[in-house]
Every structure is written in C-alpha cells, then in structure tokens.
Tab-separated table of C-alpha atoms and ligand atoms in Angstrom:
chain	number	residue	atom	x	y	z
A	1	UNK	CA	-1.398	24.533	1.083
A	2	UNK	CA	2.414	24.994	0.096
A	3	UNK	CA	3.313	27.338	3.361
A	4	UNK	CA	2.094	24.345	6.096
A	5	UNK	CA	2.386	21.183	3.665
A	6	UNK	CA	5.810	20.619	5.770
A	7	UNK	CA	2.805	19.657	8.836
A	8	UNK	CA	1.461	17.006	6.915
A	9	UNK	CA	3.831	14.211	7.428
A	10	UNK	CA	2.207	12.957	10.703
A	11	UNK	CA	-1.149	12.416	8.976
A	12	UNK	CA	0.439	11.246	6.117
A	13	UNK	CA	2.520	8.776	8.131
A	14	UNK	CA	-0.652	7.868	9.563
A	15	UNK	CA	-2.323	7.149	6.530
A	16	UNK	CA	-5.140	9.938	7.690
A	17	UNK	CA	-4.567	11.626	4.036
A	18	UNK	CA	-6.969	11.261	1.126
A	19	UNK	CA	-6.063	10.583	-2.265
A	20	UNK	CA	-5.215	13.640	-3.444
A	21	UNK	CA	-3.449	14.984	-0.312
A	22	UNK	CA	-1.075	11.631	-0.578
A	23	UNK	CA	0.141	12.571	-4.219
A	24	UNK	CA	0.671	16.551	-3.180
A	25	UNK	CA	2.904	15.495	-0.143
A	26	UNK	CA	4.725	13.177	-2.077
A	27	UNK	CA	5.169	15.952	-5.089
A	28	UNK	CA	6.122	17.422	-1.535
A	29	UNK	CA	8.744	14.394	-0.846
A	30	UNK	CA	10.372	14.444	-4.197
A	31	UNK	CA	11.683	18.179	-3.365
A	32	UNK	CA	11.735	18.126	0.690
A	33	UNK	CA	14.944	15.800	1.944
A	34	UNK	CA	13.847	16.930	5.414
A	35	UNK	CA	9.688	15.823	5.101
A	36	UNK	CA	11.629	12.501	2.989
A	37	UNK	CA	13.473	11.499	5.815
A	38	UNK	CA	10.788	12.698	8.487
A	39	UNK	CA	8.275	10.574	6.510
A	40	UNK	CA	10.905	7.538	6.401
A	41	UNK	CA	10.835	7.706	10.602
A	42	UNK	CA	7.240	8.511	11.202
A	43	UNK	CA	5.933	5.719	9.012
A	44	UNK	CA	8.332	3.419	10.436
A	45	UNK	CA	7.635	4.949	14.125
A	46	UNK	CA	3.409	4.248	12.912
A	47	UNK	CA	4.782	0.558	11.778
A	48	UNK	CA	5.441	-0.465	15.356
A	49	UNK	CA	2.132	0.358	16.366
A	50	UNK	CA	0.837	-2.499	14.685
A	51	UNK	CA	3.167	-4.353	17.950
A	52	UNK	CA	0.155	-3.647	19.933
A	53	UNK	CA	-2.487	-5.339	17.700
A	54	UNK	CA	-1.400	-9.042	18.141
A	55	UNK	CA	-3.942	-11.628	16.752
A	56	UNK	CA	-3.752	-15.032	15.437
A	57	UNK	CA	-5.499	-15.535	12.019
A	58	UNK	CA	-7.283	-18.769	11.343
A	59	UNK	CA	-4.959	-21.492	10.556
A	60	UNK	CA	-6.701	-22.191	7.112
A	61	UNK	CA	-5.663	-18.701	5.830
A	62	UNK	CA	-1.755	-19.352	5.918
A	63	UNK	CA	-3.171	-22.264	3.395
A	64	UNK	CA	-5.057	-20.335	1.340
A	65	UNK	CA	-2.172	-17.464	1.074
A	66	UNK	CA	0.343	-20.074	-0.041
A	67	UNK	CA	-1.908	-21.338	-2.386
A	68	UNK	CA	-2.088	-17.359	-3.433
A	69	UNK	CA	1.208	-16.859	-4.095
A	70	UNK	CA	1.800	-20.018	-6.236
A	71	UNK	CA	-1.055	-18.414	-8.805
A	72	UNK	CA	0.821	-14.735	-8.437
A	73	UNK	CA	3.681	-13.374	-10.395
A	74	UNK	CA	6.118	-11.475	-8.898
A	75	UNK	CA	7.091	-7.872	-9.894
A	76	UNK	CA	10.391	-8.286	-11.459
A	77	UNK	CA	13.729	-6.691	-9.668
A	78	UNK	CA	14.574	-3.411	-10.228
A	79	UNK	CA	17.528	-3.431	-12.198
A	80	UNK	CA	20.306	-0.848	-11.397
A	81	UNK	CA	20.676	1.167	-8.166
A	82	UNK	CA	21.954	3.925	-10.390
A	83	UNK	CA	18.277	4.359	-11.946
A	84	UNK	CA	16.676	3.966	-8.446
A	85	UNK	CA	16.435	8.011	-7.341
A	86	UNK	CA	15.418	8.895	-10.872
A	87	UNK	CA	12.528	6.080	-10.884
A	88	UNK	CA	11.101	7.518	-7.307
A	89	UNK	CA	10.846	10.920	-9.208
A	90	UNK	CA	8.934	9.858	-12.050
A	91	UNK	CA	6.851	7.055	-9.944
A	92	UNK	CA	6.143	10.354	-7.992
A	93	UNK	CA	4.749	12.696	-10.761
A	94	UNK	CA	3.026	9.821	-12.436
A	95	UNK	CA	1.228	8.933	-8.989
A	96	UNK	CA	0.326	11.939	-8.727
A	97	UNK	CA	-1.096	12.347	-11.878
A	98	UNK	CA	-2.916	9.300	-11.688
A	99	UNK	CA	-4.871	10.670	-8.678
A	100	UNK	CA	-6.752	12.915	-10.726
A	101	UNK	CA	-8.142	10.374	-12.530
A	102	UNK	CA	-8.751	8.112	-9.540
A	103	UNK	CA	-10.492	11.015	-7.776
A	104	UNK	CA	-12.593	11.769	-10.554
A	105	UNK	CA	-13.250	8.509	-11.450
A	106	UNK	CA	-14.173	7.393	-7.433
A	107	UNK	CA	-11.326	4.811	-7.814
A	108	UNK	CA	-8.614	3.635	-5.996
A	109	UNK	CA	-7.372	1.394	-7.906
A	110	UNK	CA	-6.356	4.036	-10.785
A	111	UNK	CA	-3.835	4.975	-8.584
A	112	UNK	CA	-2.902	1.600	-8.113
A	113	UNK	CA	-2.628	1.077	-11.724
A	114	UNK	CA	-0.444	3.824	-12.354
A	115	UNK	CA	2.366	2.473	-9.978
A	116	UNK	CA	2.504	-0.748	-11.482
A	117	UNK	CA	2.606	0.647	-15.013
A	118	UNK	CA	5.621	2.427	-13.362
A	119	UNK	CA	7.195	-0.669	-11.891
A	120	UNK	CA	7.169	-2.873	-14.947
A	121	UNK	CA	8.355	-0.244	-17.552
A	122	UNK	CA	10.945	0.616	-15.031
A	123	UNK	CA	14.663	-0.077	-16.094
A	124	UNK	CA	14.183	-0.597	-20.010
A	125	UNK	CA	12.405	2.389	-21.846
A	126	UNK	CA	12.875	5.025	-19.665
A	127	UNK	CA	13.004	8.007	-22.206
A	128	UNK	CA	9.462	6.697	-23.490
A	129	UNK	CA	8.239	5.822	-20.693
A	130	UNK	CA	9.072	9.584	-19.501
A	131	UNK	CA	7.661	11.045	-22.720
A	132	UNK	CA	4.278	8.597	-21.653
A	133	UNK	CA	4.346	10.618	-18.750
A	134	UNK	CA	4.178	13.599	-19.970
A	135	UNK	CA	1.258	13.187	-22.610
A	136	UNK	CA	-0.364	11.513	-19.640
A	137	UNK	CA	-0.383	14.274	-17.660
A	138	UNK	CA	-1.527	17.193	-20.337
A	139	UNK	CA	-4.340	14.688	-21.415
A	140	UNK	CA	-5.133	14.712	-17.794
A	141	UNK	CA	-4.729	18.004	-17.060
A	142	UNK	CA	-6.451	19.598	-20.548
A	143	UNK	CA	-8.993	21.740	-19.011
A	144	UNK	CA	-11.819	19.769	-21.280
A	145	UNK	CA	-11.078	16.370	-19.576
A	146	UNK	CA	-13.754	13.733	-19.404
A	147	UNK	CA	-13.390	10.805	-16.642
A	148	UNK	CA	-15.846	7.942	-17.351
A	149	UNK	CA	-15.591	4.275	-15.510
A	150	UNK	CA	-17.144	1.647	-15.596
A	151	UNK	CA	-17.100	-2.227	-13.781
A	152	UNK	CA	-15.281	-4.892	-15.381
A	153	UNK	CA	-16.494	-8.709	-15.350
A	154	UNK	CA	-14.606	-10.133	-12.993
A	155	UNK	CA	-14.596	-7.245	-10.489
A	156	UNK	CA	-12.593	-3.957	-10.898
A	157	UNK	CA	-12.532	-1.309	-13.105
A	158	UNK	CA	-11.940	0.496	-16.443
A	159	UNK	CA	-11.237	4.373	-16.379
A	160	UNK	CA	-11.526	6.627	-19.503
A	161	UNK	CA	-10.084	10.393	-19.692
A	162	UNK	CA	-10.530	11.654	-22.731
A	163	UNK	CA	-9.679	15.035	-23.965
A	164	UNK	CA	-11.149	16.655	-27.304
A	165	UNK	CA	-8.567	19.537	-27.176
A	166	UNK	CA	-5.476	16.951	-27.240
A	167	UNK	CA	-7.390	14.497	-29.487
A	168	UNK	CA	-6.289	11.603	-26.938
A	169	UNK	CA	-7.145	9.916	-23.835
A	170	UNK	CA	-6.021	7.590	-21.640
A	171	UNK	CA	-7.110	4.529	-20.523
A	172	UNK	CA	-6.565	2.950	-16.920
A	173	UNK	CA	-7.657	-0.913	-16.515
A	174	UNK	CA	-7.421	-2.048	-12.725
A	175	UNK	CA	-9.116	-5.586	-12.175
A	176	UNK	CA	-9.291	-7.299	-8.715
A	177	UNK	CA	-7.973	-10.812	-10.006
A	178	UNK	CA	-4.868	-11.177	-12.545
A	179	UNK	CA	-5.298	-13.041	-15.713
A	180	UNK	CA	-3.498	-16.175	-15.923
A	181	UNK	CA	0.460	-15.781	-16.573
A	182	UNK	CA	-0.414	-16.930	-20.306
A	183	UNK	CA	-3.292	-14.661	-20.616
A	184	UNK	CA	-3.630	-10.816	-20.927
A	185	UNK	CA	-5.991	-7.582	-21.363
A	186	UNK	CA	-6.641	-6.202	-24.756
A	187	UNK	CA	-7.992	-2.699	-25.137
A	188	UNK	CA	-10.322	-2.109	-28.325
A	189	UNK	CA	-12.127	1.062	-29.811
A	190	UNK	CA	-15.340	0.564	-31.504
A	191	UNK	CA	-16.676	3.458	-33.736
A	192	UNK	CA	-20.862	3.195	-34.608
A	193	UNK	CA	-21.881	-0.320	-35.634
A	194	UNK	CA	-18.303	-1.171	-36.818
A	195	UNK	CA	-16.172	-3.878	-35.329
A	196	UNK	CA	-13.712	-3.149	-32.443
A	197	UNK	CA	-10.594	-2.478	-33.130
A	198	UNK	CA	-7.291	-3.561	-31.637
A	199	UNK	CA	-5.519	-0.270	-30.407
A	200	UNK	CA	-2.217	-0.139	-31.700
A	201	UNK	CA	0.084	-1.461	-28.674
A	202	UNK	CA	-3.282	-2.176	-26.461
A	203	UNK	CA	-2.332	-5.231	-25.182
A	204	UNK	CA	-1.238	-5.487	-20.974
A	205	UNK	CA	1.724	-7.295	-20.134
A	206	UNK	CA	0.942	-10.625	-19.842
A	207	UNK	CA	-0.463	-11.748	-16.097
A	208	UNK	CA	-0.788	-8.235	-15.039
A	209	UNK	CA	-4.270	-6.908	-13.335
A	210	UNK	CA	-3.189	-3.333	-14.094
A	211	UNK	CA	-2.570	-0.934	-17.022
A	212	UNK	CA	-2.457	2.178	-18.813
A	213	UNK	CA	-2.276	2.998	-22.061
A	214	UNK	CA	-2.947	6.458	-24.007
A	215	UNK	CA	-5.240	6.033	-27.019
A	216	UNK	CA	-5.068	8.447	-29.583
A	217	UNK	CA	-8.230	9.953	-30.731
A	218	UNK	CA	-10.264	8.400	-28.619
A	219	UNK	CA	-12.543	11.375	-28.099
A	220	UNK	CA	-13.965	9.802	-31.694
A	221	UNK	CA	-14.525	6.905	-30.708
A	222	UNK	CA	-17.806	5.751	-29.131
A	223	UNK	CA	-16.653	2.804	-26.734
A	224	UNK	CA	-13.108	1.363	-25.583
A	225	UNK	CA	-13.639	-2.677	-24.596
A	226	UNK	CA	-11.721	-4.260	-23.049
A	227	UNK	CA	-11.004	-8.055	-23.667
A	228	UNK	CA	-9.190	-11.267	-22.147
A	229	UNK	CA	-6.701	-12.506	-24.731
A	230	UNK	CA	-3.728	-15.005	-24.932
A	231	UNK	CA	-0.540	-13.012	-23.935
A	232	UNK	CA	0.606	-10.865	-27.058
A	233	UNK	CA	-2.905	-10.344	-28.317
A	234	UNK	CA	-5.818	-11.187	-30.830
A	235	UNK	CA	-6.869	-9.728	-33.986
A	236	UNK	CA	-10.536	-9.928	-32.627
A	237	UNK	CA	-11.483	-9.779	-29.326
A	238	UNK	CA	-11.975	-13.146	-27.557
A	239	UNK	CA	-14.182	-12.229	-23.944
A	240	UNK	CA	-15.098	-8.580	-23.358
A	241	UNK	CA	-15.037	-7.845	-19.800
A	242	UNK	CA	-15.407	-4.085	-19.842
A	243	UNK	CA	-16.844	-1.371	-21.962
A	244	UNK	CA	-16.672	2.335	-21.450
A	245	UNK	CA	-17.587	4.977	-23.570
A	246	UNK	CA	-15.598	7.951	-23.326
A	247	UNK	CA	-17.965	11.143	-23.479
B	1	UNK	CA	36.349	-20.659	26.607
B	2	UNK	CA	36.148	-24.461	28.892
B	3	UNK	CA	34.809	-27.298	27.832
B	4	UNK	CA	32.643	-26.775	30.582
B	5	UNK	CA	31.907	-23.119	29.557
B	6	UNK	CA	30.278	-24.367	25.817
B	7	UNK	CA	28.681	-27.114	27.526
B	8	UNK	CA	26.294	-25.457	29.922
B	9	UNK	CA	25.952	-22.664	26.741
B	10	UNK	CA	24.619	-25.357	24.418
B	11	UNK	CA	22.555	-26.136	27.261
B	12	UNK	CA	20.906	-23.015	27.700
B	13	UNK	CA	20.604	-22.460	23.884
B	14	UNK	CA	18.472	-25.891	23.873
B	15	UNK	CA	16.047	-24.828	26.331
B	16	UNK	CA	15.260	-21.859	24.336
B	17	UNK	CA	13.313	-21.352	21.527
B	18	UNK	CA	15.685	-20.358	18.368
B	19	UNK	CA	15.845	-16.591	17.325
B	20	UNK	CA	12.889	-15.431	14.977
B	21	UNK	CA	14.242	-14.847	11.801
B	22	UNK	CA	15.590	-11.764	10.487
B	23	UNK	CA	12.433	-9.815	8.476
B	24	UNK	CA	14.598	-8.358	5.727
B	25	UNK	CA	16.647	-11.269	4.620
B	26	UNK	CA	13.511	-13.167	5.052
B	27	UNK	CA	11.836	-10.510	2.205
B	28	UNK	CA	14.751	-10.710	0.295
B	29	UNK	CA	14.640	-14.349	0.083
B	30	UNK	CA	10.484	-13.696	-0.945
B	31	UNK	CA	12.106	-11.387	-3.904
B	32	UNK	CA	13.689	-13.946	-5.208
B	33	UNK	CA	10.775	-16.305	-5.654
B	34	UNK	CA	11.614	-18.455	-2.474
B	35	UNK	CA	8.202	-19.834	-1.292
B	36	UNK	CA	9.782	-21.542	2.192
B	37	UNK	CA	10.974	-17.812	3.245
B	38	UNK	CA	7.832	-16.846	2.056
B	39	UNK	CA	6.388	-19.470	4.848
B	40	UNK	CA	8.431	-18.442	7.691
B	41	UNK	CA	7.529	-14.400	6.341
B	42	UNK	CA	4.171	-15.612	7.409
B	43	UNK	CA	4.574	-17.111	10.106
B	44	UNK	CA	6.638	-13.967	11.604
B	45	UNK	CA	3.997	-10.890	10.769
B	46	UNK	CA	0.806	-12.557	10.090
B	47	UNK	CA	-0.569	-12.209	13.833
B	48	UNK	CA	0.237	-8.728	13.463
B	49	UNK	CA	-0.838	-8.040	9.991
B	50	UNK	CA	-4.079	-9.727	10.672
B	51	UNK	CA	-4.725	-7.827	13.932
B	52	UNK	CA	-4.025	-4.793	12.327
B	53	UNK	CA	-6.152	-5.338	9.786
B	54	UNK	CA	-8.923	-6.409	12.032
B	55	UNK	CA	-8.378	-3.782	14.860
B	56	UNK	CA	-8.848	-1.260	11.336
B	57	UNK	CA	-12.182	-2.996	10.032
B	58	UNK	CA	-13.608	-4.484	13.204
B	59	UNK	CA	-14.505	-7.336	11.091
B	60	UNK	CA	-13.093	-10.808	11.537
B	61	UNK	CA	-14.223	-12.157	8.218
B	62	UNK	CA	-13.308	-9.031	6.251
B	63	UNK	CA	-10.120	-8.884	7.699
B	64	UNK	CA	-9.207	-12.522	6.524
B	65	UNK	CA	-9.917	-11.270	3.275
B	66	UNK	CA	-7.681	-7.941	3.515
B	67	UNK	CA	-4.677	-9.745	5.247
B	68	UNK	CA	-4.549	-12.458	2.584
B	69	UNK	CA	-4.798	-9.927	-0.317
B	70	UNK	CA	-2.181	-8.211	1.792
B	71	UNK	CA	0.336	-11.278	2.173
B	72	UNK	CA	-0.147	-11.819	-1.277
B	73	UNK	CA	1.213	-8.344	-2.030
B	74	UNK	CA	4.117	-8.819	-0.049
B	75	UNK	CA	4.940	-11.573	-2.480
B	76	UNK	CA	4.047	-9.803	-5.251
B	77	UNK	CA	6.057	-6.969	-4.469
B	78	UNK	CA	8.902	-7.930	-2.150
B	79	UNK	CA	11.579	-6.320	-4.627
B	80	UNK	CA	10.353	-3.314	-4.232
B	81	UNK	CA	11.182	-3.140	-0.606
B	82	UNK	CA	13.969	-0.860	0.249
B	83	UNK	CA	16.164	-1.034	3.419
B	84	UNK	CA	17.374	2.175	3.020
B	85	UNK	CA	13.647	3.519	3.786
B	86	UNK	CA	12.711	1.755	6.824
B	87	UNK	CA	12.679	-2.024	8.459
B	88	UNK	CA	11.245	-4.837	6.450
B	89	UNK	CA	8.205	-5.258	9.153
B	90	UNK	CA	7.321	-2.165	8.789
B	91	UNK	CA	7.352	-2.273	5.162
B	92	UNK	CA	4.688	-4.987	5.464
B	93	UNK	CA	2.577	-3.210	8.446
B	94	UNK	CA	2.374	-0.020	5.878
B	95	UNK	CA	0.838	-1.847	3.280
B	96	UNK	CA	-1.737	-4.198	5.823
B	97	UNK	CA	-2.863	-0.796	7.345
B	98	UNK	CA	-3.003	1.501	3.685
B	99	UNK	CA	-5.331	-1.294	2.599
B	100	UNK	CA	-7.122	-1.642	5.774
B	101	UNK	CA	-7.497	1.982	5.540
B	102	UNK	CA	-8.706	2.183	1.788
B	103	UNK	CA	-11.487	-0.726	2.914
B	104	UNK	CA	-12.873	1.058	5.827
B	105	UNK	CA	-13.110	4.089	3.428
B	106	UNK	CA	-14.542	2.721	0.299
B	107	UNK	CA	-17.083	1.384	3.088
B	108	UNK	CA	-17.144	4.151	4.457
B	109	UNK	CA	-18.325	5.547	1.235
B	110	UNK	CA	-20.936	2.815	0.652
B	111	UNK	CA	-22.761	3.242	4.067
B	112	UNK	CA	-22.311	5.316	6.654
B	113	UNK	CA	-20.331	4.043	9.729
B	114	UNK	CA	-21.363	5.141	12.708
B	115	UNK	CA	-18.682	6.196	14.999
B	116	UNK	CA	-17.874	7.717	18.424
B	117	UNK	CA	-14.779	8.126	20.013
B	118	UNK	CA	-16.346	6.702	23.264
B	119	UNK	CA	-17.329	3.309	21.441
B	120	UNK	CA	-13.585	3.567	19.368
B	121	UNK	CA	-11.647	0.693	21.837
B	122	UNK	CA	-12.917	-2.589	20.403
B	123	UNK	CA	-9.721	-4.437	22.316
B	124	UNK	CA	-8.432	-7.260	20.025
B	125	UNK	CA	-9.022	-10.521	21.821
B	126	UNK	CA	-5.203	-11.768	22.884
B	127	UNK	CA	-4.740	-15.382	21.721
B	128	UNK	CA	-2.925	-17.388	23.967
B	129	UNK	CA	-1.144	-19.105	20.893
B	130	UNK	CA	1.440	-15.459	20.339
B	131	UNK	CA	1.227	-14.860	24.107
B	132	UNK	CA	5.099	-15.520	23.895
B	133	UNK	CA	8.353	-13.040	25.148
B	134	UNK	CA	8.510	-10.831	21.863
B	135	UNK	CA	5.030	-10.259	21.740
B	136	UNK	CA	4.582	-9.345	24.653
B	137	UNK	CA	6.990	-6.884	25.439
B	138	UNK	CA	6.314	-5.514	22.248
B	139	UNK	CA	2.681	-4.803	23.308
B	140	UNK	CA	3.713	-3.463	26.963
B	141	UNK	CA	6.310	-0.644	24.891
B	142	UNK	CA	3.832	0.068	22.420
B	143	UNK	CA	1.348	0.568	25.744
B	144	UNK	CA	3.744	2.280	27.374
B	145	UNK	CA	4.820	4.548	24.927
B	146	UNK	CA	1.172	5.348	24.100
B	147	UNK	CA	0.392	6.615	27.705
B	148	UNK	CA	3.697	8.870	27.336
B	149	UNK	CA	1.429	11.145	24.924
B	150	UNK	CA	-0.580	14.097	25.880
B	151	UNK	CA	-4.239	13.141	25.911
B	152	UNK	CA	-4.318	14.959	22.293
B	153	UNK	CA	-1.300	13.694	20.816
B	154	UNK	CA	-2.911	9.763	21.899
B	155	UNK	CA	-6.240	10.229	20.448
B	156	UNK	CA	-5.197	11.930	17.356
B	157	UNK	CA	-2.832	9.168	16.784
B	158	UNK	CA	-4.559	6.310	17.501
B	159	UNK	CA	-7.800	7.497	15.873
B	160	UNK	CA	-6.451	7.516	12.611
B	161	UNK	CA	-4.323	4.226	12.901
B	162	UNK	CA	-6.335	1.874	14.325
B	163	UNK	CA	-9.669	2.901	13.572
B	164	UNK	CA	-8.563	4.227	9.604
B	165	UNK	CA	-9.856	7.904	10.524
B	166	UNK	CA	-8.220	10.603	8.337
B	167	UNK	CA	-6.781	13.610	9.878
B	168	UNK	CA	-10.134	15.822	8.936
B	169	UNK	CA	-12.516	12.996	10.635
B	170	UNK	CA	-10.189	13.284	13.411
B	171	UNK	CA	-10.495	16.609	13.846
B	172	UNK	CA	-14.649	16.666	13.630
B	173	UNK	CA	-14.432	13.906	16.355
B	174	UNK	CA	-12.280	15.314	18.990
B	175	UNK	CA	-13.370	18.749	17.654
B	176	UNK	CA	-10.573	20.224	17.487
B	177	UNK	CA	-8.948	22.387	14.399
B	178	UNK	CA	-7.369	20.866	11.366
B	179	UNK	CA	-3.861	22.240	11.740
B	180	UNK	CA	-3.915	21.354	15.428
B	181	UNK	CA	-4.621	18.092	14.556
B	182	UNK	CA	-1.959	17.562	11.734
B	183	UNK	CA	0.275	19.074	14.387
B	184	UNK	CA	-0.100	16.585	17.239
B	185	UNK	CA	-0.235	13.686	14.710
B	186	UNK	CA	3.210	14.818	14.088
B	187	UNK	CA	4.082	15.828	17.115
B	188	UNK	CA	2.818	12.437	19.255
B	189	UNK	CA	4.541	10.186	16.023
B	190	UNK	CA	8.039	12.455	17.166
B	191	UNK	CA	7.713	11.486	20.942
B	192	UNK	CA	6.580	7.620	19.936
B	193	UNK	CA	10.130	7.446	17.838
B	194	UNK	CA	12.210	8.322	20.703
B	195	UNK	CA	10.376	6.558	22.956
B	196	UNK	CA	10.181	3.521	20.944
B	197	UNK	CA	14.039	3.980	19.891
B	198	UNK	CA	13.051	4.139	16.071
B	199	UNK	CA	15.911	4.741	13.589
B	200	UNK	CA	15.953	4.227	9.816
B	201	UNK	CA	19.310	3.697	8.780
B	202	UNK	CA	20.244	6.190	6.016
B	203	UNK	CA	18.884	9.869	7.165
C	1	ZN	ZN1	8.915	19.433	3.613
C-alpha cells in the first residue's frame, strides 16, 4: 500500500475512498507536503464540479435551515495560529484511530465523533489531550479488542472497545440530534444488579451530539448507559438513551 | 474622470445586478455567529449544494434532508474553514458531497442499488429561477472542461462524484484495473485544474 499510496489522491479527492483508506492517506498527508498540497488542488479542482449541478431547493428549506441554525451551537474558534499545524497532526492520528472503531463498529459517525472530540479540546489541554490519544489508540489497537454498538433513543449510536489486556476501553457516543445547549450526555457503568454508576469525568460537553471518553476497567463491567442530564451532570441518571455492554 | 464619465458609470452599475458576495468573508462572518451572512451564505451555494446533493442520491426528498443537515454544518463549523487550504465554496461543496457520499453508501449498505453506467446520467432538471450569467457559464466550463478528458479520465471522474461510486466500484463498472483507475482519477482531476484555472493560494 505504502509504494503507490502517493496514487491515491485523485480518489481521495473524489471522495471514492472508504473509511479506512481516508485515515491511511491522511496518515499519508501528515508526512507527504507534495500529496498535502496535491490533495489541497484536487479537492478544490472536484469542488467546482459541483458548478455543473445547479438546482433550486424548495423555498421552505432556506426556512427550515435558519430555523436550524438558531437551535445549533457553533464550534468555538480555534485559538492560536501557532497551535494550528500541531492540531492537524494529532486530529490526523486520532482520525485515524477512530476508524478502526468506526469500521468495526459499521459506523460512521465514530469517526465523526472523534473529530469533534478533537475540535473542542483543541487549544486548552493539549498535553492531556495528547496523552488521551495515545491510551486511545493502544486500547484500540490491543490485539484482544472488543467493538460492540448499539442504537441510541433518539437516533445514533453508542460504540464500546474494550480491551481485557489494557483493563480499559473506550467509549464513542455519536447521536443524530444535539441535546439542548443546557443539557448533556452522561456515560454510566453498571456492574450485576447494582446501580449505574457515574464514570468519573463521563459527562459530554454541554450541547454536543458527540464524544469520547476512555473508561477504565470497563472490561468488568457488564453495561455502559448512557443518559441525558443537565449540563455538568447527575448523581443518578435522569433518561437512558443507550446501553451497550462491552463483551 | 468627467462628470459625464461617473454619470453614464453609475448608470451602467444600476442596470446591473450587484456583485454576489464574496464566499469567504461571507463564512467568516458565519464564524462569528452572524445569522444575516449566514442568509446571504445560503442564498449563494444552496442551488449548488442541493443539486449536488441530489445529482449524488437521485432523491429529491432525501436530498432536502442531506443539504439542510449540510447547511447546518456549515454553521456549525464555519471556524474551522481555512483559506490557506482551498476557496470557501469549495469548502462547503466538500462537505455537501462527503455526506452525500456517506448516504448513498450507508444505503448502499442497507439495499442494494442497482446501477449501470448506461442508466448513470439522471440530468438535474435546470430551474429557470438560477438560469442567470454566473451560473451559467459556470455550467458551460465545467461542460467544457469535462469533454477535454479522455473517455477514461471522464467516466472515472464523474462516476465517483456525482453518482458517490468509490474508486473500486468504479473500477468493476468500467472494468477496468484498480490502479488504472486511481490513476486517471488523478490524472483527469490534473487536466480539470488547468483547465478550470484552479489555484489554492499557499502551495
Ligand atoms: Zn505522497
């Protein structure tokens, strides 16, 4: 794959790549300047092509897309241009990462999660968010690695990998609609007939549709829940609106 | 410069339509929480975006749904566009046609489309409403540009952009072998830049 991976920057300008071919070519990216800059052209060279496809939506959706917006938070700026190159890098290896889970897992919207986990710890703890990373990845890449997904409530979906051999797992909530800007997703374990539990630092930004979070010894655990709570968290879970068990 | 002179010039600039606003300061303006650019953003690529999306999925209601999750992205995200990677329209066409893409797919993966290259050019009905200059002569370069291709270098192309294929479908329909087929999707995107003019600004 390495000697002709250079070739793939038509089809990936194209978009004719699958999941896993998109993360190797942008490993690719991170390292290439020549494929980075190729890609940069191609994609915007495939952009115009879109020229040719001219057709007038119903009036009624600019309405409803307005209406959209006013209900959607924005991603916040990213703060200094000095972090920018160093941020692509990690957004790069983390993507990638990610797509091992989303492949195994039949999801696209792991992936999806992953870059917006990126995006909003972006800026403030980069160090942990680096270290985050890198348990992320050797959790995903232990060679006893168990995927397990499964639909949440309101659409979308909770992924589980969970490794025995690191005693840790990590879990990946991507739901179609965002909670309200005051509301936000909990993650829980629940061990035999006991309770759930709040996992320590389980609670999603506040508004956001995405997550990940690595759970320690969750290989013990028989189910991780996941609940709608007011931003900052509950002690007990309020709605449940996804439950996976992890082996 | 006569009085004359600025009077026939104001003139002229009545009679024509003012200048569509700049894409990227428009985003810019969406970064920043500004709803009105956020309208006139809109206004500028939704034709586009939506007949992308529905030249992709073939489906008028699913595409509503696509472009509007797509605008709504745009709004969501508009600070992570960067100008040193490409245009601002472009930045908005590459996320209408990676989630066009990921719907015919996940479809795709659901039941079983049916698909020859004969039946591929579903032509996306021209509304009179954007039959105006920029349009147009946007189409007639993309068409032109298009022909410029070898026979190969078209198909492969357009096979995976409007219709969602990826690279290894491609190759099974025009059976032809995988590397060939990464090559002239590379290849026919090279001759489309230079005969479209693309440049992205830092290289
Ligand atoms: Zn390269």
């Amino acid at each position: 794959m390495t000697d002709d991976i250079h070739a793939l920057v038509g089809a990936y300008a194209l978009n004719a790549v699958d999941d896993l071919e998109r993360a190797a070519f942008e490993r690719h990216l991170a390292d290439c300047p020549a494929c980075r800059a190729d890609a940069d052209e191609l994609r915007e060279t495939a952009a115009r092509l879109a020229g040719d496809t001219w057709s007038v939506p119903p009036p009624r959706l600019r309405g409803e897309v307005l209406a959209a917006i006013g209900r959607t938070r924005q991603l916040p700026p990213v703060t200094t241009a000095a972090a920018r190159p160093e941020q692509s890098g990690w957004r790069r290896r983390l993507v990638a990462a990610a797509a091992a889970v989303a492949l195994a897992g039949g999801t696209g919207a792991a992936v999806y999660a992953v870059q917006e986990q990126r995006v909003r710890e972006n800026g403030t703890l980069a160090a942990e968010a680096q270290l985050r990373e890198a348990r992320t990845r050797s959790i995903l890449a232990a060679p006893d690695v168990v995927v397990r997904t499964a639909p949440m409530s309101g659409g979308g979906k909770v992924t589980v990998a969970s490794s025995a051999l690191r005693d840790a797992g990590v879990v990946l909530v991507g739901a179609d609609q965002a909670p309200a800007a005051d509301q936000a997703f909990q993650l829980w374990t629940v061990r035999g007939g006991g309770a759930p539990v709040a996992v320590p630092d389980g609670v999603l930004a506040a508004g956001s549709a995405v997550g990940v979070e690595i759970v320690d010894g969750l290989p013990d655990v028989d189910a991780v829940a996941v609940s709608l709570e007011p931003a900052g968290g509950s002690v007990t879970p309020t709605t449940v609106v996804g439950q996976v068990s992890p082996i | 410069m006569t009085d004359r002179g600025e009077a026939r010039r104001a003139d002229h600039l009545a009679s024509v339509p003012p200048p569509p606003p700049d894409a990227a300061d428009l985003v810019r303006a969406v970064a920043r929480g500004d709803e009105a650019a956020f309208g006139r953003l809109y206004d500028l690529v939704a034709p586009r975006v939506f007949g992308l999306i529905r030249r992709v999925l073939r489906d008028p209601a699913q595409a509503e749904e696509v472009a509007q999750e797509v605008m709504v992205e745009v709004w969501r995200t508009a600070n992570r566009f960067d100008p040193a990677r490409g245009s601002a329209t472009a930045w908005v066409f590459t996320i209408a046609h990676r989630r066009a893409v990921d719907r015919v797919r996940a479809e795709q993966a659901s039941a079983n489309r049916t698909m020859k290259v004969g039946a591929a050019s579903v032509d996306t009905p021209y509304d009179e409403v954007v039959d105006e200059v920029t349009g147009r002569l946007e189409r007639q370069q993309v068409r032109h540009c298009l022909d410029d291709l070898t026979e190969l270098q078209r198909q492969a192309v357009t096979l995976a952009y409007y219709q969602g294929h990826s690279y290894a479908e491609v190759a099974d329909l025009l059976a032809t072998p995988l590397p060939t087929v990464k090559s002239r999707m590379r290849d026919g995107l090279i001759r489309l830049r230079d005969c479209l003019g693309v440049e992205v600004a830092t290289r």
